[in-house]
Amino acid sequence: MKRIGMLTSGGDCQSLNATMRSVAKTLYGNLEEVEIYGFQEGYKGLIYNNYRIMKPSDFSGILTEGGTILGTSRQPFKLMRVPDANGLDKVEAMKENYRKLKLNGLVILGGNGSHKTANLLREEGLNVITLPKTIDNDLWGTDLTFGFHSAIEIATNAIDCIHTTAASHGRVFIVEIMGHKVGWLTLHAGIAGGADIILIPEIPYDIDSVAAAIKKRADQGKRFSILAVAEGAISKEDAKLSKKELKEKRSKRIYPSISYELGAQIQEKTGQEIRITVPGHMQRGGPPCPFDRVLSTRLGAAAAELIMKDDYGYMIGIKNDRTTRVPLEEVAGKLRYVEPDAPIIKEAKLVGITFGD
Ligand code: F6P
């Protein structure tokens, strides 16, 4: 009998269920005896031994369902070694529950922070396999994470909708797009949605260049401009600050996010009417797009294949259209950024998109 634990950790995204379904279908279909222990609400379930033994039917009909049937939570890595309110050592508790249930392995679907914890559990002797979940597409060791393409569709739809109203009224619109510290989602949705200006954290912007690009469009008779702005976008000036200085400056920010600050500056510099749209968590919701369903199916099957071989300690990623295993120690704690001189940036600039640099 193989006993496998499963959990989804961190911010949710589309295709978590599709990925779990693929792992489960492959295990149930290819092993004589397998039991899957579904831990509830991420690492919390493993810490407090809150699980249920899953049935094959639990994984039926969930390919197209958003969210996660196991629930999720954010359990910050930096607090993992800090005892909880009752003095419980979380890492020891996870190890103990894993051993008590006689698990052979643990499948963790998570993003950056979750990978740090997954690697810690590996170091502590647990058999771990992870799967790259996040709309941010910022995990090291894989070309793509599931959730990313579904989020591109939603963010692109948002820009498409803004286009018609921006054109009717002749306004400047800022669409703020998620992505945490990286610009993958903004870059792709911005290009797909025909944004005129794209601002991402990897290319700090100069506010005067941004204002000049808007004025140039107006001088050419274009009645509106659309800016796709990453939530992590940063000005050249702020990019020069130390982490501490930036934190201090941002703590004094009167605006709820970068888009509002930018909006006020653009209004002042161009005199144009500005509107701001923040699609927010919509970008993580709803059913996965077909591309993600295929990706999840492939990643999940490859993860199950390793489990069947008792080969642990990896994240399953995809590189050049091939599923691949990446040692967890290489993935943990490393972000994958957009390269400012990547071909996609060069090509976007060729068609006239401004990055404010
Ligand atoms: O990591 C996914 C993500 O949606 C980021 O793009 C965003 O910064 C963050 O999560 C929001 O987190 P929360 O759901 O905790 O507000």
CSV table of C-alpha atoms and ligand atoms in Angstrom, one decimal:
chain,number,residue,atom,x,y,z
A,1,MET,CA,0.0,0.0,0.0
A,2,LYS,CA,1.3,3.5,-1.0
A,3,ARG,CA,0.1,6.3,1.2
A,4,ILE,CA,0.5,9.8,-0.3
A,5,GLY,CA,-0.3,13.1,1.4
A,6,MET,CA,-1.5,16.0,-0.8
A,7,LEU,CA,-1.9,19.7,0.0
A,8,THR,CA,-2.4,23.0,-1.8
A,9,SER,CA,-0.6,25.9,-0.2
A,10,GLY,CA,-0.4,29.7,-0.6
A,11,GLY,CA,-2.6,31.9,-2.8
A,12,ASP,CA,-5.0,29.8,-4.9
A,13,CYS,CA,-5.1,29.9,-8.7
A,14,GLN,CA,-6.9,28.2,-11.5
A,15,SER,CA,-5.9,24.6,-12.3
A,16,LEU,CA,-5.1,23.4,-8.8
A,17,ASN,CA,-7.9,20.9,-9.0
A,18,ALA,CA,-6.9,19.9,-12.5
A,19,THR,CA,-3.4,19.1,-11.3
A,20,MET,CA,-4.5,17.1,-8.3
A,21,ARG,CA,-6.9,15.2,-10.5
A,22,SER,CA,-4.1,14.2,-12.8
A,23,VAL,CA,-1.8,13.1,-9.9
A,24,ALA,CA,-4.7,11.0,-8.4
A,25,LYS,CA,-5.9,9.5,-11.7
A,26,THR,CA,-2.4,8.4,-12.6
A,27,LEU,CA,-1.8,6.9,-9.1
A,28,TYR,CA,-5.2,5.2,-8.9
A,29,GLY,CA,-4.9,3.9,-12.4
A,30,ASN,CA,-1.5,2.5,-12.2
A,31,LEU,CA,-1.0,1.2,-8.6
A,32,GLU,CA,-2.6,-1.8,-7.1
A,33,GLU,CA,-3.2,0.0,-3.8
A,34,VAL,CA,-2.9,3.6,-3.0
A,35,GLU,CA,-4.4,5.9,-0.4
A,36,ILE,CA,-4.4,9.7,-0.8
A,37,TYR,CA,-4.5,11.8,2.3
A,38,GLY,CA,-5.9,15.3,1.5
A,39,PHE,CA,-4.6,17.8,4.1
A,40,GLN,CA,-7.0,20.8,4.5
A,41,GLU,CA,-6.0,24.4,4.1
A,42,GLY,CA,-2.4,23.9,3.1
A,43,TYR,CA,0.4,23.3,5.6
A,44,LYS,CA,-2.0,24.1,8.4
A,45,GLY,CA,-3.7,20.7,7.7
A,46,LEU,CA,-0.3,18.9,8.0
A,47,ILE,CA,0.6,20.8,11.2
A,48,TYR,CA,-2.7,20.1,12.9
A,49,ASN,CA,-3.4,16.7,11.4
A,50,ASN,CA,-6.5,17.9,9.6
A,51,TYR,CA,-7.0,15.5,6.7
A,52,ARG,CA,-9.4,13.2,5.0
A,53,ILE,CA,-8.8,10.1,3.1
A,54,MET,CA,-9.8,10.9,-0.5
A,55,LYS,CA,-11.8,8.7,-2.7
A,56,PRO,CA,-11.3,8.4,-6.5
A,57,SER,CA,-14.7,10.1,-6.9
A,58,ASP,CA,-13.4,13.2,-5.0
A,59,PHE,CA,-11.2,13.8,-8.1
A,60,SER,CA,-14.0,13.4,-10.6
A,61,GLY,CA,-15.5,16.3,-12.4
A,62,ILE,CA,-13.0,18.8,-11.0
A,63,LEU,CA,-10.9,19.4,-14.2
A,64,THR,CA,-12.7,22.6,-14.9
A,65,GLU,CA,-13.3,23.8,-11.4
A,66,GLY,CA,-11.4,26.8,-10.1
A,67,GLY,CA,-10.1,27.1,-6.5
A,68,THR,CA,-9.0,24.0,-4.6
A,69,ILE,CA,-11.1,21.2,-3.2
A,70,LEU,CA,-8.6,21.0,-0.3
A,71,GLY,CA,-8.7,24.6,0.6
A,72,THR,CA,-5.5,26.6,1.1
A,73,SER,CA,-3.8,29.1,3.4
A,74,ARG,CA,-0.7,31.2,3.6
A,75,GLN,CA,1.7,29.9,6.2
A,76,PRO,CA,4.7,32.2,5.9
A,77,PHE,CA,8.1,30.4,5.8
A,78,LYS,CA,9.7,32.8,8.2
A,79,LEU,CA,7.2,31.7,10.8
A,80,MET,CA,7.5,28.0,10.3
A,81,ARG,CA,10.2,27.7,13.0
A,82,VAL,CA,8.3,30.0,15.3
A,83,PRO,CA,6.1,28.0,17.7
A,84,ASP,CA,2.3,28.6,17.5
A,85,ALA,CA,0.2,30.3,20.2
A,86,ASN,CA,0.1,27.0,22.1
A,87,GLY,CA,3.9,26.5,21.9
A,88,LEU,CA,3.6,23.8,19.2
A,89,ASP,CA,6.7,23.4,17.0
A,90,LYS,CA,5.2,23.5,13.5
A,91,VAL,CA,8.0,21.7,11.7
A,92,GLU,CA,8.2,18.9,14.3
A,93,ALA,CA,4.4,18.6,14.2
A,94,MET,CA,4.4,18.2,10.4
A,95,LYS,CA,7.1,15.5,10.7
A,96,GLU,CA,5.3,13.7,13.4
A,97,ASN,CA,1.9,13.6,11.5
A,98,TYR,CA,3.6,12.5,8.3
A,99,ARG,CA,5.2,9.6,10.3
A,100,LYS,CA,2.1,8.7,12.3
A,101,LEU,CA,0.1,8.3,9.1
A,102,LYS,CA,3.0,6.2,7.6
A,103,LEU,CA,3.0,8.4,4.5
A,104,ASN,CA,5.4,7.3,1.7
A,105,GLY,CA,5.4,10.8,0.2
A,106,LEU,CA,3.8,14.2,0.1
A,107,VAL,CA,2.6,16.1,-3.0
A,108,ILE,CA,2.7,19.9,-2.5
A,109,LEU,CA,1.1,22.3,-4.9
A,110,GLY,CA,2.5,25.7,-4.2
A,111,GLY,CA,4.3,28.9,-5.2
A,112,ASN,CA,7.4,30.5,-3.9
A,113,GLY,CA,7.0,30.6,-0.1
A,114,SER,CA,5.5,27.1,-0.2
A,115,HIS,CA,8.6,25.8,-2.0
A,116,LYS,CA,10.8,27.0,0.8
A,117,THR,CA,8.8,25.0,3.3
A,118,ALA,CA,8.7,22.0,1.0
A,119,ASN,CA,12.5,22.1,0.7
A,120,LEU,CA,12.7,22.4,4.5
A,121,LEU,CA,10.6,19.3,4.9
A,122,ARG,CA,12.8,17.5,2.4
A,123,GLU,CA,15.8,18.5,4.5
A,124,GLU,CA,14.1,17.1,7.5
A,125,GLY,CA,13.8,13.7,5.8
A,126,LEU,CA,10.3,13.8,4.3
A,127,ASN,CA,9.7,12.5,0.7
A,128,VAL,CA,8.4,15.5,-1.1
A,129,ILE,CA,7.3,16.2,-4.7
A,130,THR,CA,6.0,19.7,-5.7
A,131,LEU,CA,4.0,21.2,-8.5
A,132,PRO,CA,4.4,24.8,-9.6
A,133,LYS,CA,1.3,26.8,-8.9
A,134,THR,CA,0.9,30.5,-9.4
A,135,ILE,CA,-0.5,33.1,-11.7
A,136,ASP,CA,2.7,35.1,-11.2
A,137,ASN,CA,4.8,32.6,-13.3
A,138,ASP,CA,7.8,33.4,-11.1
A,139,LEU,CA,9.0,30.0,-10.0
A,140,TRP,CA,12.6,29.1,-10.8
A,141,GLY,CA,13.2,25.9,-12.8
A,142,THR,CA,10.1,25.9,-15.1
A,143,ASP,CA,9.1,27.9,-18.2
A,144,LEU,CA,5.5,28.0,-17.0
A,145,THR,CA,3.5,27.6,-13.8
A,146,PHE,CA,-0.2,26.5,-14.0
A,147,GLY,CA,-2.6,29.4,-13.4
A,148,PHE,CA,-0.5,31.8,-15.4
A,149,HIS,CA,-2.3,31.4,-18.7
A,150,SER,CA,-5.7,31.4,-17.1
A,151,ALA,CA,-4.8,34.7,-15.4
A,152,ILE,CA,-3.5,36.2,-18.7
A,153,GLU,CA,-6.9,35.5,-20.2
A,154,ILE,CA,-8.7,37.3,-17.4
A,155,ALA,CA,-6.3,40.3,-17.3
A,156,THR,CA,-6.5,40.5,-21.1
A,157,ASN,CA,-10.3,40.6,-20.9
A,158,ALA,CA,-10.1,43.4,-18.4
A,159,ILE,CA,-7.9,45.4,-20.8
A,160,ASP,CA,-10.2,44.6,-23.7
A,161,CYS,CA,-13.2,45.9,-21.8
A,162,ILE,CA,-11.3,49.0,-20.8
A,163,HIS,CA,-10.4,49.7,-24.4
A,164,THR,CA,-13.9,50.4,-25.5
A,165,THR,CA,-14.8,52.8,-22.7
A,166,ALA,CA,-11.3,54.5,-22.9
A,167,ALA,CA,-11.8,55.0,-26.6
A,168,SER,CA,-15.4,56.4,-26.2
A,169,HIS,CA,-14.4,58.9,-23.5
A,170,GLY,CA,-10.9,59.7,-24.6
A,171,ARG,CA,-9.3,58.9,-21.3
A,172,VAL,CA,-6.1,57.5,-20.0
A,173,PHE,CA,-6.6,54.2,-18.2
A,174,ILE,CA,-4.3,52.4,-15.9
A,175,VAL,CA,-5.1,48.7,-15.5
A,176,GLU,CA,-3.2,47.3,-12.4
A,177,ILE,CA,-2.3,43.7,-12.9
A,178,MET,CA,-1.2,41.1,-10.3
A,179,GLY,CA,2.2,39.4,-10.3
A,180,HIS,CA,3.8,40.2,-7.0
A,181,LYS,CA,7.5,41.1,-7.6
A,182,VAL,CA,7.6,40.1,-11.3
A,183,GLY,CA,6.1,41.3,-14.5
A,184,TRP,CA,5.2,38.1,-16.5
A,185,LEU,CA,1.4,38.5,-16.2
A,186,THR,CA,1.4,42.2,-17.0
A,187,LEU,CA,3.8,41.8,-19.9
A,188,HIS,CA,1.7,39.0,-21.5
A,189,ALA,CA,-1.8,40.6,-20.8
A,190,GLY,CA,-0.5,44.0,-21.8
A,191,ILE,CA,0.7,42.8,-25.2
A,192,ALA,CA,-2.4,40.6,-25.7
A,193,GLY,CA,-4.7,43.5,-24.7
A,194,GLY,CA,-2.9,46.0,-26.9
A,195,ALA,CA,-1.7,48.3,-24.1
A,196,ASP,CA,0.2,51.3,-25.2
A,197,ILE,CA,2.5,51.4,-22.1
A,198,ILE,CA,3.6,48.4,-20.0
A,199,LEU,CA,5.3,49.0,-16.6
A,200,ILE,CA,6.9,46.0,-14.9
A,201,PRO,CA,9.2,45.7,-11.9
A,202,GLU,CA,12.1,44.4,-14.0
A,203,ILE,CA,12.2,47.6,-16.0
A,204,PRO,CA,12.0,50.6,-13.6
A,205,TYR,CA,10.1,53.5,-15.2
A,206,ASP,CA,10.9,57.1,-15.6
A,207,ILE,CA,7.6,59.1,-15.0
A,208,ASP,CA,8.7,61.7,-17.5
A,209,SER,CA,9.1,59.1,-20.2
A,210,VAL,CA,5.6,57.7,-19.4
A,211,ALA,CA,4.1,61.2,-19.5
A,212,ALA,CA,5.9,61.9,-22.8
A,213,ALA,CA,4.5,58.7,-24.4
A,214,ILE,CA,1.0,59.7,-23.4
A,215,LYS,CA,1.4,63.2,-24.7
A,216,LYS,CA,2.9,61.9,-28.0
A,217,ARG,CA,-0.2,59.7,-28.5
A,218,ALA,CA,-2.4,62.7,-27.8
A,219,ASP,CA,-0.4,64.8,-30.3
A,220,GLN,CA,-0.9,62.1,-32.9
A,221,GLY,CA,-4.7,62.5,-32.4
A,222,LYS,CA,-5.1,59.3,-30.3
A,223,ARG,CA,-7.9,60.1,-27.9
A,224,PHE,CA,-6.9,57.5,-25.3
A,225,SER,CA,-4.0,55.6,-23.8
A,226,ILE,CA,-3.9,52.3,-21.9
A,227,LEU,CA,-1.3,51.5,-19.4
A,228,ALA,CA,-0.9,47.9,-18.1
A,229,VAL,CA,0.9,48.4,-14.8
A,230,ALA,CA,2.2,45.5,-12.6
A,231,GLU,CA,1.3,45.8,-9.0
A,232,GLY,CA,5.1,45.6,-8.3
A,233,ALA,CA,6.1,48.3,-10.9
A,234,ILE,CA,8.7,50.6,-9.5
A,235,SER,CA,10.1,54.0,-10.6
A,236,LYS,CA,13.8,54.5,-11.5
A,237,GLU,CA,14.1,56.7,-8.4
A,238,ASP,CA,12.6,54.1,-6.0
A,239,ALA,CA,14.7,51.3,-7.6
A,240,LYS,CA,17.8,53.1,-6.3
A,241,LEU,CA,16.6,53.0,-2.7
A,242,SER,CA,17.7,50.3,-0.3
A,243,LYS,CA,15.1,47.7,0.8
A,244,LYS,CA,14.8,49.5,4.1
A,245,GLU,CA,14.4,53.0,2.6
A,246,LEU,CA,11.8,51.7,0.1
A,247,LYS,CA,9.8,50.1,2.9
A,248,GLU,CA,9.9,53.3,4.9
A,249,LYS,CA,8.8,55.4,1.8
A,250,ARG,CA,6.0,53.0,1.0
A,251,SER,CA,4.7,52.9,4.5
A,252,LYS,CA,4.1,56.7,4.1
A,253,ARG,CA,2.4,56.3,0.7
A,254,ILE,CA,-1.0,57.9,0.7
A,255,TYR,CA,-2.2,55.9,-2.3
A,256,PRO,CA,-3.6,52.4,-2.0
A,257,SER,CA,-1.3,51.1,-4.7
A,258,ILE,CA,1.2,52.1,-7.3
A,259,SER,CA,-1.5,52.7,-9.9
A,260,TYR,CA,-3.1,55.5,-7.9
A,261,GLU,CA,0.3,57.2,-7.3
A,262,LEU,CA,1.1,56.9,-11.0
A,263,GLY,CA,-2.3,58.2,-12.0
A,264,ALA,CA,-1.9,61.3,-9.9
A,265,GLN,CA,1.5,62.0,-11.4
A,266,ILE,CA,0.3,61.5,-14.9
A,267,GLN,CA,-2.6,63.7,-14.4
A,268,GLU,CA,-0.3,66.4,-13.1
A,269,LYS,CA,2.1,66.1,-16.0
A,270,THR,CA,-0.3,65.6,-18.9
A,271,GLY,CA,-3.5,67.3,-17.7
A,272,GLN,CA,-5.4,64.3,-19.1
A,273,GLU,CA,-8.3,62.6,-17.4
A,274,ILE,CA,-7.2,59.4,-15.7
A,275,ARG,CA,-9.1,56.3,-14.6
A,276,ILE,CA,-7.8,53.3,-12.7
A,277,THR,CA,-9.0,49.7,-12.8
A,278,VAL,CA,-7.8,47.0,-10.5
A,279,PRO,CA,-9.1,43.5,-11.5
A,280,GLY,CA,-7.5,42.1,-8.4
A,281,HIS,CA,-8.3,38.6,-7.2
A,282,MET,CA,-10.6,38.0,-10.3
A,283,GLN,CA,-7.3,37.1,-12.0
A,284,ARG,CA,-7.0,34.0,-9.8
A,285,GLY,CA,-10.6,32.9,-10.0
A,286,GLY,CA,-12.9,30.9,-12.3
A,287,PRO,CA,-12.1,27.8,-14.4
A,288,PRO,CA,-8.7,27.1,-15.8
A,289,CYS,CA,-8.2,27.9,-19.5
A,290,PRO,CA,-7.6,24.9,-21.9
A,291,PHE,CA,-3.8,25.6,-21.9
A,292,ASP,CA,-3.6,25.3,-18.1
A,293,ARG,CA,-5.7,22.1,-18.1
A,294,VAL,CA,-3.3,20.5,-20.5
A,295,LEU,CA,-0.3,21.7,-18.5
A,296,SER,CA,-1.7,20.5,-15.3
A,297,THR,CA,-2.5,17.1,-16.7
A,298,ARG,CA,1.0,16.7,-17.9
A,299,LEU,CA,2.7,18.0,-14.7
A,300,GLY,CA,0.4,15.9,-12.5
A,301,ALA,CA,1.1,12.7,-14.5
A,302,ALA,CA,4.8,13.3,-14.4
A,303,ALA,CA,4.7,13.9,-10.6
A,304,ALA,CA,2.8,10.6,-10.1
A,305,GLU,CA,5.3,8.8,-12.3
A,306,LEU,CA,8.1,9.8,-9.9
A,307,ILE,CA,6.0,8.8,-6.9
A,308,MET,CA,5.5,5.4,-8.4
A,309,LYS,CA,9.3,5.1,-8.7
A,310,ASP,CA,9.8,6.4,-5.1
A,311,ASP,CA,11.9,9.2,-6.5
A,312,TYR,CA,11.4,12.3,-4.4
A,313,GLY,CA,12.9,15.7,-3.7
A,314,TYR,CA,11.9,17.4,-6.9
A,315,MET,CA,9.6,20.1,-8.4
A,316,ILE,CA,8.0,19.0,-11.7
A,317,GLY,CA,8.3,21.8,-14.2
A,318,ILE,CA,8.2,22.2,-18.0
A,319,LYS,CA,11.1,23.2,-20.2
A,320,ASN,CA,11.0,23.5,-23.9
A,321,ASP,CA,7.6,21.6,-23.9
A,322,ARG,CA,9.1,18.7,-21.9
A,323,THR,CA,8.1,17.9,-18.3
A,324,THR,CA,11.2,17.9,-16.2
A,325,ARG,CA,12.2,17.4,-12.6
A,326,VAL,CA,14.2,20.1,-10.8
A,327,PRO,CA,15.9,19.4,-7.4
A,328,LEU,CA,13.9,21.3,-4.7
A,329,GLU,CA,17.0,22.9,-3.3
A,330,GLU,CA,17.5,24.7,-6.6
A,331,VAL,CA,14.0,26.0,-6.7
A,332,ALA,CA,13.5,27.1,-3.1
A,333,GLY,CA,14.0,30.8,-2.5
A,334,LYS,CA,14.7,31.8,-6.1
A,335,LEU,CA,12.4,34.0,-8.3
A,336,ARG,CA,12.3,33.9,-12.0
A,337,TYR,CA,12.2,37.4,-13.4
A,338,VAL,CA,11.5,38.7,-16.9
A,339,GLU,CA,14.8,39.6,-18.5
A,340,PRO,CA,14.7,43.3,-19.5
A,341,ASP,CA,16.6,42.4,-22.7
A,342,ALA,CA,14.5,39.3,-23.6
A,343,PRO,CA,13.3,38.9,-27.2
A,344,ILE,CA,9.7,39.5,-26.1
A,345,ILE,CA,10.5,42.9,-24.7
A,346,LYS,CA,12.5,43.8,-27.9
A,347,GLU,CA,9.6,42.8,-30.1
A,348,ALA,CA,7.0,44.6,-28.0
A,349,LYS,CA,9.1,47.8,-28.3
A,350,LEU,CA,9.4,47.3,-32.1
A,351,VAL,CA,5.6,47.4,-32.3
A,352,GLY,CA,5.6,50.7,-30.4
A,353,ILE,CA,4.9,49.6,-26.8
A,354,THR,CA,6.6,51.9,-24.3
A,355,PHE,CA,8.1,50.5,-21.1
A,356,GLY,CA,8.9,53.9,-19.6
A,357,ASP,CA,12.7,53.2,-19.5
B,1,F6P,O1,1.0,35.1,-5.7
B,1,F6P,C1,-0.3,35.2,-6.3
B,1,F6P,C2,-0.8,36.6,-5.9
B,1,F6P,O2,-2.1,36.7,-6.5
B,1,F6P,C3,0.0,37.8,-6.3
B,1,F6P,O3,-0.1,38.1,-7.7
B,1,F6P,C4,-0.5,38.8,-5.4
B,1,F6P,O4,0.5,39.8,-5.1
B,1,F6P,C5,-0.8,38.0,-4.1
B,1,F6P,O5,-1.0,36.7,-4.5
B,1,F6P,C6,-2.1,38.5,-3.4
B,1,F6P,O6,-2.1,37.7,-2.2
B,1,F6P,P1,-3.4,37.6,-1.3
B,1,F6P,O7,-4.3,36.6,-1.9
B,1,F6P,O8,-2.9,37.0,0.0
B,1,F6P,O9,-4.0,38.9,-1.2
